[in-house]
């Protein structure tokens, strides 16, 4: 079976997912992509360039697989001589309807930003099959999509969301978690807290650092490794933390080499998460796979990642509860370091999940 995968934003987790899917799948997959930058322009104009490349491709696919940053309606209109008879599946890593905006984006949201949510809806409507990377993502898309459509003056078409829901299903993110295994180490020193997310507003770093400042003020001994990708503009709290936690920070910034990143994740003891956005939680899964003790908020996808039996210890409902659990996990570090639930997260490893992907894709063309 032949698949063409259309990825307008070929960077980060999108790039990893696409290249790993191609590597592990039993099907032949060709990737058409654009560099992962200028995301708004990718959603608006990327379909034109990608359609041109698809039309010039010397490859006859059985299935067209696109991701959420593609304006699928534009793409299909420009490729109908080749794509009109192809089944089309769309995989949502994220969506712009449920994505939180910065505090200063209210005006933009009214005048400009809403268009990207409409691209997501129209693309999902045009696809034959719609795939989400978590149950939370699928449900939030429905809720926010309905809210979005109800804002318009007439012909709101709320039944659109029912049409999308009927052809939607959850296909969890595949990840190459096995590549972490060879970097496992057992040397542990001071309790090490981990941040391994993007340095952006939607990851909500302020309460994370406020809790660390309080730990320091309370005389609690700890170290912190600040990993993850940062961009031209990052929340100012990172610079504040760099100064206030200069004796606690053991790493500050993106790891250029995967080996360095993997070693830090294995060395880490505790992962306090405060994010306002996570449709799956890849960095969180990586950490938990590497035996890092998670403290996760009772929102987004996080309760879905852990079995109910672990919620009492690892899911918090307030930042006061987060601080108390964080402090307790540091003071009882030997007990904290017993956390090992790799078998739970192994389900996302490509070697275990790829058959579900391949079988599902085959069902789309049968």
CSV table of C-alpha atoms in Angstrom, one decimal:
chain,number,residue,atom,x,y,z
A,1,UNK,CA,0.0,0.0,0.0
A,2,UNK,CA,1.3,3.5,-0.9
A,3,UNK,CA,0.6,6.6,1.2
A,4,UNK,CA,1.5,10.2,0.6
A,5,UNK,CA,1.9,12.2,3.8
A,6,UNK,CA,1.4,16.0,3.6
A,7,UNK,CA,3.1,17.9,6.4
A,8,UNK,CA,3.1,21.7,6.1
A,9,UNK,CA,5.1,22.2,9.3
A,10,UNK,CA,8.0,19.8,9.1
A,11,UNK,CA,9.7,20.4,12.5
A,12,UNK,CA,9.8,19.2,16.1
A,13,UNK,CA,7.2,16.6,17.0
A,14,UNK,CA,5.5,16.9,13.6
A,15,UNK,CA,8.7,16.0,11.9
A,16,UNK,CA,9.5,13.2,14.3
A,17,UNK,CA,6.0,11.7,13.9
A,18,UNK,CA,6.2,11.8,10.1
A,19,UNK,CA,9.7,10.4,9.7
A,20,UNK,CA,9.2,7.7,12.3
A,21,UNK,CA,5.9,6.6,10.8
A,22,UNK,CA,7.6,6.3,7.5
A,23,UNK,CA,10.4,4.2,9.0
A,24,UNK,CA,8.2,1.8,11.1
A,25,UNK,CA,5.2,1.4,8.8
A,26,UNK,CA,4.9,-1.7,6.6
A,27,UNK,CA,3.5,0.6,4.0
A,28,UNK,CA,5.4,2.7,1.6
A,29,UNK,CA,5.2,6.4,2.6
A,30,UNK,CA,6.3,9.4,0.7
A,31,UNK,CA,6.5,12.7,2.6
A,32,UNK,CA,5.7,16.1,1.0
A,33,UNK,CA,6.6,18.9,3.4
A,34,UNK,CA,7.6,22.5,4.0
A,35,UNK,CA,10.0,23.8,6.7
A,36,UNK,CA,8.6,24.2,10.2
A,37,UNK,CA,8.4,28.0,10.5
A,38,UNK,CA,5.9,30.8,9.8
A,39,UNK,CA,3.0,28.6,11.0
A,40,UNK,CA,0.3,31.1,10.1
A,41,UNK,CA,1.6,31.4,6.5
A,42,UNK,CA,1.8,27.6,6.4
A,43,UNK,CA,-1.9,27.3,7.3
A,44,UNK,CA,-2.9,30.0,4.8
A,45,UNK,CA,-0.6,29.5,1.9
A,46,UNK,CA,1.2,26.2,2.3
A,47,UNK,CA,-1.5,24.2,0.5
A,48,UNK,CA,-0.7,26.0,-2.8
A,49,UNK,CA,3.0,25.0,-2.7
A,50,UNK,CA,2.2,21.5,-1.4
A,51,UNK,CA,-0.4,21.0,-4.1
A,52,UNK,CA,2.1,21.9,-6.8
A,53,UNK,CA,4.6,19.4,-5.4
A,54,UNK,CA,1.9,16.7,-5.2
A,55,UNK,CA,0.9,17.2,-8.8
A,56,UNK,CA,4.6,16.9,-9.9
A,57,UNK,CA,5.2,13.8,-7.8
A,58,UNK,CA,6.1,10.6,-9.7
A,59,UNK,CA,4.2,8.4,-7.2
A,60,UNK,CA,0.6,7.0,-7.2
A,61,UNK,CA,-0.7,6.7,-3.7
A,62,UNK,CA,-3.6,4.7,-2.4
A,63,UNK,CA,-4.2,7.1,0.5
A,64,UNK,CA,-3.6,10.8,1.2
A,65,UNK,CA,-2.7,11.5,4.8
A,66,UNK,CA,-2.5,15.1,5.9
A,67,UNK,CA,-1.9,16.9,9.2
A,68,UNK,CA,-3.7,19.7,10.8
A,69,UNK,CA,-1.7,22.7,9.5
A,70,UNK,CA,-2.8,21.9,6.0
A,71,UNK,CA,-5.8,23.9,4.4
A,72,UNK,CA,-7.1,20.7,3.0
A,73,UNK,CA,-10.0,22.3,1.1
A,74,UNK,CA,-7.5,24.5,-0.9
A,75,UNK,CA,-5.2,21.5,-1.4
A,76,UNK,CA,-7.9,19.3,-2.8
A,77,UNK,CA,-9.3,22.0,-5.1
A,78,UNK,CA,-5.9,22.4,-6.7
A,79,UNK,CA,-5.2,18.7,-7.1
A,80,UNK,CA,-8.6,17.3,-8.0
A,81,UNK,CA,-7.4,15.7,-11.2
A,82,UNK,CA,-5.2,13.4,-9.1
A,83,UNK,CA,-6.8,13.4,-5.6
A,84,UNK,CA,-10.5,13.3,-6.4
A,85,UNK,CA,-10.7,9.5,-6.1
A,86,UNK,CA,-8.3,9.1,-3.2
A,87,UNK,CA,-9.4,8.5,0.3
A,88,UNK,CA,-8.2,11.3,2.5
A,89,UNK,CA,-7.3,11.1,6.2
A,90,UNK,CA,-6.4,14.0,8.4
A,91,UNK,CA,-4.3,13.6,11.6
A,92,UNK,CA,-4.7,16.4,14.2
A,93,UNK,CA,-1.6,17.0,16.4
A,94,UNK,CA,-3.3,20.1,17.6
A,95,UNK,CA,-6.0,22.5,16.6
A,96,UNK,CA,-6.4,26.3,16.6
A,97,UNK,CA,-9.9,26.2,18.2
A,98,UNK,CA,-8.7,24.8,21.5
A,99,UNK,CA,-5.4,26.6,21.5
A,100,UNK,CA,-5.1,29.2,24.3
A,101,UNK,CA,-4.1,32.7,23.1
A,102,UNK,CA,-1.6,35.0,24.9
A,103,UNK,CA,-3.2,37.5,27.3
A,104,UNK,CA,-2.6,40.3,24.7
A,105,UNK,CA,-4.2,38.5,21.8
A,106,UNK,CA,-7.9,39.4,22.4
A,107,UNK,CA,-8.1,41.9,19.6
A,108,UNK,CA,-6.2,39.6,17.2
A,109,UNK,CA,-8.5,36.8,18.2
A,110,UNK,CA,-11.5,38.8,17.0
A,111,UNK,CA,-10.0,40.2,13.9
A,112,UNK,CA,-7.6,37.6,12.6
A,113,UNK,CA,-6.9,34.5,14.6
A,114,UNK,CA,-10.3,32.9,14.2
A,115,UNK,CA,-9.6,32.1,10.6
A,116,UNK,CA,-7.2,29.3,11.6
A,117,UNK,CA,-9.9,27.6,13.6
A,118,UNK,CA,-12.1,27.7,10.5
A,119,UNK,CA,-9.4,26.1,8.4
A,120,UNK,CA,-9.3,23.2,10.9
A,121,UNK,CA,-13.1,22.8,10.7
A,122,UNK,CA,-13.4,23.0,6.9
A,123,UNK,CA,-10.4,20.6,6.5
A,124,UNK,CA,-11.9,18.1,8.9
A,125,UNK,CA,-15.2,18.4,7.0
A,126,UNK,CA,-13.4,17.8,3.7
A,127,UNK,CA,-11.5,14.7,4.9
A,128,UNK,CA,-13.0,11.2,4.7
A,129,UNK,CA,-11.4,10.2,8.1
A,130,UNK,CA,-10.4,12.5,11.0
A,131,UNK,CA,-7.8,11.2,13.5
A,132,UNK,CA,-7.0,12.8,16.9
A,133,UNK,CA,-4.0,12.0,19.1
A,134,UNK,CA,-6.1,11.7,22.3
A,135,UNK,CA,-9.7,11.5,23.6
A,136,UNK,CA,-9.3,14.9,25.2
A,137,UNK,CA,-8.3,16.4,21.8
A,138,UNK,CA,-11.3,14.9,20.0
A,139,UNK,CA,-13.7,16.0,22.7
A,140,UNK,CA,-12.3,19.6,23.0
A,141,UNK,CA,-12.4,20.0,19.2
A,142,UNK,CA,-16.1,19.2,19.3
A,143,UNK,CA,-16.8,21.6,22.2
A,144,UNK,CA,-14.7,24.5,20.8
A,145,UNK,CA,-15.9,23.9,17.3
A,146,UNK,CA,-19.5,24.3,18.3
A,147,UNK,CA,-18.8,27.4,20.3
A,148,UNK,CA,-16.9,28.8,17.3
A,149,UNK,CA,-19.7,28.2,14.8
A,150,UNK,CA,-22.3,29.8,17.1
A,151,UNK,CA,-20.5,33.1,16.9
A,152,UNK,CA,-21.5,33.7,13.3
A,153,UNK,CA,-24.6,35.8,12.3
A,154,UNK,CA,-26.5,33.2,10.3
A,155,UNK,CA,-26.1,29.8,8.5
A,156,UNK,CA,-24.1,28.7,11.5
A,157,UNK,CA,-24.2,25.0,10.5
A,158,UNK,CA,-23.8,23.5,14.0
A,159,UNK,CA,-24.5,20.0,12.6
A,160,UNK,CA,-21.1,20.3,10.9
A,161,UNK,CA,-19.5,19.1,14.1
A,162,UNK,CA,-21.8,16.0,14.2
A,163,UNK,CA,-20.7,15.2,10.7
A,164,UNK,CA,-17.0,15.5,11.7
A,165,UNK,CA,-17.5,13.5,14.9
A,166,UNK,CA,-19.1,10.6,13.0
A,167,UNK,CA,-16.0,10.1,11.0
A,168,UNK,CA,-13.5,10.8,13.8
A,169,UNK,CA,-11.5,8.4,16.0
A,170,UNK,CA,-8.5,8.5,18.3
A,171,UNK,CA,-5.2,7.3,17.2
A,172,UNK,CA,-2.6,7.9,19.9
A,173,UNK,CA,0.7,9.5,19.0
A,174,UNK,CA,3.4,7.0,18.0
A,175,UNK,CA,6.8,7.7,19.6
A,176,UNK,CA,10.2,6.1,19.3
A,177,UNK,CA,10.6,5.7,23.1
A,178,UNK,CA,13.1,2.8,22.7
A,179,UNK,CA,15.8,5.2,21.7
A,180,UNK,CA,15.9,6.5,25.3
A,181,UNK,CA,16.9,3.1,26.7
A,182,UNK,CA,20.6,3.1,26.0
A,183,UNK,CA,21.0,6.4,28.0
A,184,UNK,CA,19.5,5.1,31.2
A,185,UNK,CA,21.7,5.8,34.2
A,186,UNK,CA,21.2,5.1,37.9
A,187,UNK,CA,23.5,7.8,39.4
A,188,UNK,CA,21.3,10.1,41.5
A,189,UNK,CA,22.5,13.1,43.5
A,190,UNK,CA,20.4,16.0,44.7
A,191,UNK,CA,16.7,15.8,43.9
A,192,UNK,CA,16.4,17.0,40.3
A,193,UNK,CA,13.3,18.8,39.0
A,194,UNK,CA,12.7,18.8,35.2
A,195,UNK,CA,11.2,21.2,32.7
A,196,UNK,CA,11.3,19.6,29.2
A,197,UNK,CA,8.7,21.6,27.3
A,198,UNK,CA,8.8,24.5,24.8
A,199,UNK,CA,9.5,27.9,26.4
A,200,UNK,CA,6.2,29.5,25.5
A,201,UNK,CA,3.2,31.0,27.1
A,202,UNK,CA,0.9,28.0,26.5
A,203,UNK,CA,3.1,25.8,28.7
A,204,UNK,CA,2.3,28.2,31.5
A,205,UNK,CA,5.8,28.4,33.1
A,206,UNK,CA,4.9,31.1,35.8
A,207,UNK,CA,3.3,28.7,38.4
A,208,UNK,CA,6.1,26.2,37.7
A,209,UNK,CA,8.8,28.7,38.7
A,210,UNK,CA,6.7,30.3,41.5
A,211,UNK,CA,6.7,26.9,43.2
A,212,UNK,CA,10.4,26.6,42.7
A,213,UNK,CA,11.0,30.0,44.2
A,214,UNK,CA,8.9,29.0,47.2
A,215,UNK,CA,10.9,25.8,47.6
A,216,UNK,CA,14.1,27.9,47.7
A,217,UNK,CA,12.6,30.3,50.2
A,218,UNK,CA,11.5,27.4,52.4
A,219,UNK,CA,15.0,26.0,52.4
A,220,UNK,CA,14.3,22.9,50.4
A,221,UNK,CA,17.3,21.5,48.7
A,222,UNK,CA,16.8,20.7,45.0
A,223,UNK,CA,18.3,21.2,41.5
A,224,UNK,CA,16.5,21.9,38.3
A,225,UNK,CA,17.2,21.2,34.6
A,226,UNK,CA,15.5,23.5,32.1
A,227,UNK,CA,15.3,21.8,28.8
A,228,UNK,CA,13.1,22.4,25.8
A,229,UNK,CA,13.1,24.6,22.7
A,230,UNK,CA,12.9,28.4,23.0
A,231,UNK,CA,12.2,30.9,20.3
A,232,UNK,CA,12.8,34.6,19.6
A,233,UNK,CA,10.4,35.6,22.3
A,234,UNK,CA,10.0,33.7,25.5
A,235,UNK,CA,8.2,34.4,28.8
A,236,UNK,CA,10.2,36.7,31.0
A,237,UNK,CA,9.9,34.3,33.9
A,238,UNK,CA,12.7,32.3,32.4
A,239,UNK,CA,15.2,35.2,32.8
A,240,UNK,CA,13.9,35.8,36.3
A,241,UNK,CA,14.4,32.2,37.2
A,242,UNK,CA,17.9,32.2,35.7
A,243,UNK,CA,18.9,34.9,38.3
A,244,UNK,CA,16.9,33.7,41.3
A,245,UNK,CA,17.7,30.0,40.9
A,246,UNK,CA,21.3,30.4,39.7
A,247,UNK,CA,22.5,28.0,42.4
A,248,UNK,CA,19.8,25.4,41.6
A,249,UNK,CA,19.9,25.4,37.8
A,250,UNK,CA,22.2,22.6,36.4
A,251,UNK,CA,21.1,23.0,32.7
A,252,UNK,CA,19.5,26.0,31.0
A,253,UNK,CA,18.5,25.7,27.4
A,254,UNK,CA,17.8,23.4,24.4
A,255,UNK,CA,19.9,20.3,24.0
A,256,UNK,CA,21.3,20.2,20.5
A,257,UNK,CA,22.1,16.5,20.8
A,258,UNK,CA,19.4,13.9,21.6
A,259,UNK,CA,21.9,12.0,23.7
A,260,UNK,CA,22.3,15.0,26.1
A,261,UNK,CA,18.5,15.4,26.3
A,262,UNK,CA,17.9,11.7,27.0
A,263,UNK,CA,20.6,11.7,29.8
A,264,UNK,CA,19.0,14.7,31.5
A,265,UNK,CA,15.5,13.1,31.3
A,266,UNK,CA,16.8,9.9,32.8
A,267,UNK,CA,18.6,11.8,35.6
A,268,UNK,CA,15.5,13.8,36.5
A,269,UNK,CA,13.5,12.8,39.5
A,270,UNK,CA,10.3,14.9,39.4
A,271,UNK,CA,8.3,16.5,36.6
A,272,UNK,CA,5.8,19.2,37.8
A,273,UNK,CA,3.6,20.2,34.8
A,274,UNK,CA,1.6,23.4,34.7
A,275,UNK,CA,0.7,23.6,31.0
A,276,UNK,CA,-2.4,25.2,29.7
A,277,UNK,CA,-2.1,23.4,26.4
A,278,UNK,CA,-1.3,19.8,25.6
A,279,UNK,CA,-3.3,17.7,23.2
A,280,UNK,CA,-1.3,14.6,23.8
A,281,UNK,CA,1.7,15.4,26.0
A,282,UNK,CA,4.8,13.9,24.2
A,283,UNK,CA,7.4,15.4,26.5
A,284,UNK,CA,5.5,14.3,29.5
A,285,UNK,CA,5.3,10.7,28.2
A,286,UNK,CA,9.0,10.7,27.4
A,287,UNK,CA,9.7,11.7,31.0
A,288,UNK,CA,7.4,9.2,32.6
A,289,UNK,CA,8.8,6.5,30.3
A,290,UNK,CA,12.2,7.4,31.8
A,291,UNK,CA,10.9,6.9,35.4
A,292,UNK,CA,10.5,10.6,36.2
A,293,UNK,CA,7.8,11.1,38.9
A,294,UNK,CA,5.0,13.1,37.4
A,295,UNK,CA,2.9,15.8,39.1
A,296,UNK,CA,0.2,16.6,36.5
A,297,UNK,CA,-2.8,19.0,36.6
A,298,UNK,CA,-6.4,17.7,36.5
A,299,UNK,CA,-7.0,19.0,33.0
A,300,UNK,CA,-6.2,18.6,29.3
A,301,UNK,CA,-4.9,15.1,28.3
A,302,UNK,CA,-3.0,14.3,31.5
A,303,UNK,CA,-5.6,12.3,33.4
A,304,UNK,CA,-6.0,10.2,30.3
A,305,UNK,CA,-2.2,9.3,30.3
A,306,UNK,CA,-2.3,7.7,33.7
A,307,UNK,CA,-4.6,4.9,35.0
A,308,UNK,CA,-7.1,5.9,37.6
A,309,UNK,CA,-5.2,4.1,40.3
A,310,UNK,CA,-2.3,6.5,40.0
A,311,UNK,CA,-4.4,9.7,40.0
A,312,UNK,CA,-4.4,10.3,43.7
A,313,UNK,CA,-0.6,10.5,43.8
A,314,UNK,CA,0.1,12.2,40.5
A,315,UNK,CA,-2.8,14.4,39.6
A,316,UNK,CA,-3.3,17.7,41.4
A,317,UNK,CA,-6.3,20.1,41.5
A,318,UNK,CA,-4.7,23.3,42.7
A,319,UNK,CA,-1.3,25.0,42.8
A,320,UNK,CA,-1.2,24.7,46.6
A,321,UNK,CA,-1.7,21.0,46.2
A,322,UNK,CA,1.1,20.9,43.6
A,323,UNK,CA,3.5,22.7,46.0
A,324,UNK,CA,2.7,20.3,48.8
A,325,UNK,CA,3.1,17.2,46.6
A,326,UNK,CA,6.3,18.6,45.1
A,327,UNK,CA,7.8,19.4,48.5
A,328,UNK,CA,6.7,15.9,49.8
A,329,UNK,CA,8.3,14.2,46.8
A,330,UNK,CA,11.6,16.0,47.4
A,331,UNK,CA,11.7,15.3,51.1
A,332,UNK,CA,10.9,11.6,50.5
A,333,UNK,CA,13.2,11.4,47.5
A,334,UNK,CA,14.1,7.7,47.9
A,335,UNK,CA,10.4,6.7,47.7
A,336,UNK,CA,9.9,9.1,44.8
A,337,UNK,CA,12.7,7.4,42.9
A,338,UNK,CA,10.8,4.1,43.0
A,339,UNK,CA,8.4,5.4,40.4
A,340,UNK,CA,8.6,3.0,37.4
A,341,UNK,CA,5.7,2.6,35.0
A,342,UNK,CA,7.4,2.1,31.7
A,343,UNK,CA,5.0,-0.7,30.8
A,344,UNK,CA,2.1,1.9,30.8
A,345,UNK,CA,3.8,4.2,28.3
A,346,UNK,CA,5.3,1.5,26.2
A,347,UNK,CA,1.9,1.3,24.4
A,348,UNK,CA,2.9,4.5,22.5
A,349,UNK,CA,6.2,3.0,21.4
A,350,UNK,CA,6.2,2.6,17.6
A,351,UNK,CA,7.0,-1.0,17.8
A,352,UNK,CA,3.8,-1.6,19.8
A,353,UNK,CA,1.4,0.9,18.1
A,354,UNK,CA,2.4,0.7,14.5
A,355,UNK,CA,0.2,-2.2,13.7
A,356,UNK,CA,-2.8,-0.2,14.8
A,357,UNK,CA,-1.7,2.6,12.4
A,358,UNK,CA,-1.1,0.3,9.5
A,359,UNK,CA,-4.3,-1.7,9.9
A,360,UNK,CA,-6.3,1.5,10.2
A,361,UNK,CA,-4.8,3.0,7.0
A,362,UNK,CA,-5.5,-0.3,5.2
A,363,UNK,CA,-9.2,-0.1,6.3
A,364,UNK,CA,-9.5,3.3,4.7
A,365,UNK,CA,-8.8,2.0,1.2
A,366,UNK,CA,-10.6,-1.4,1.4
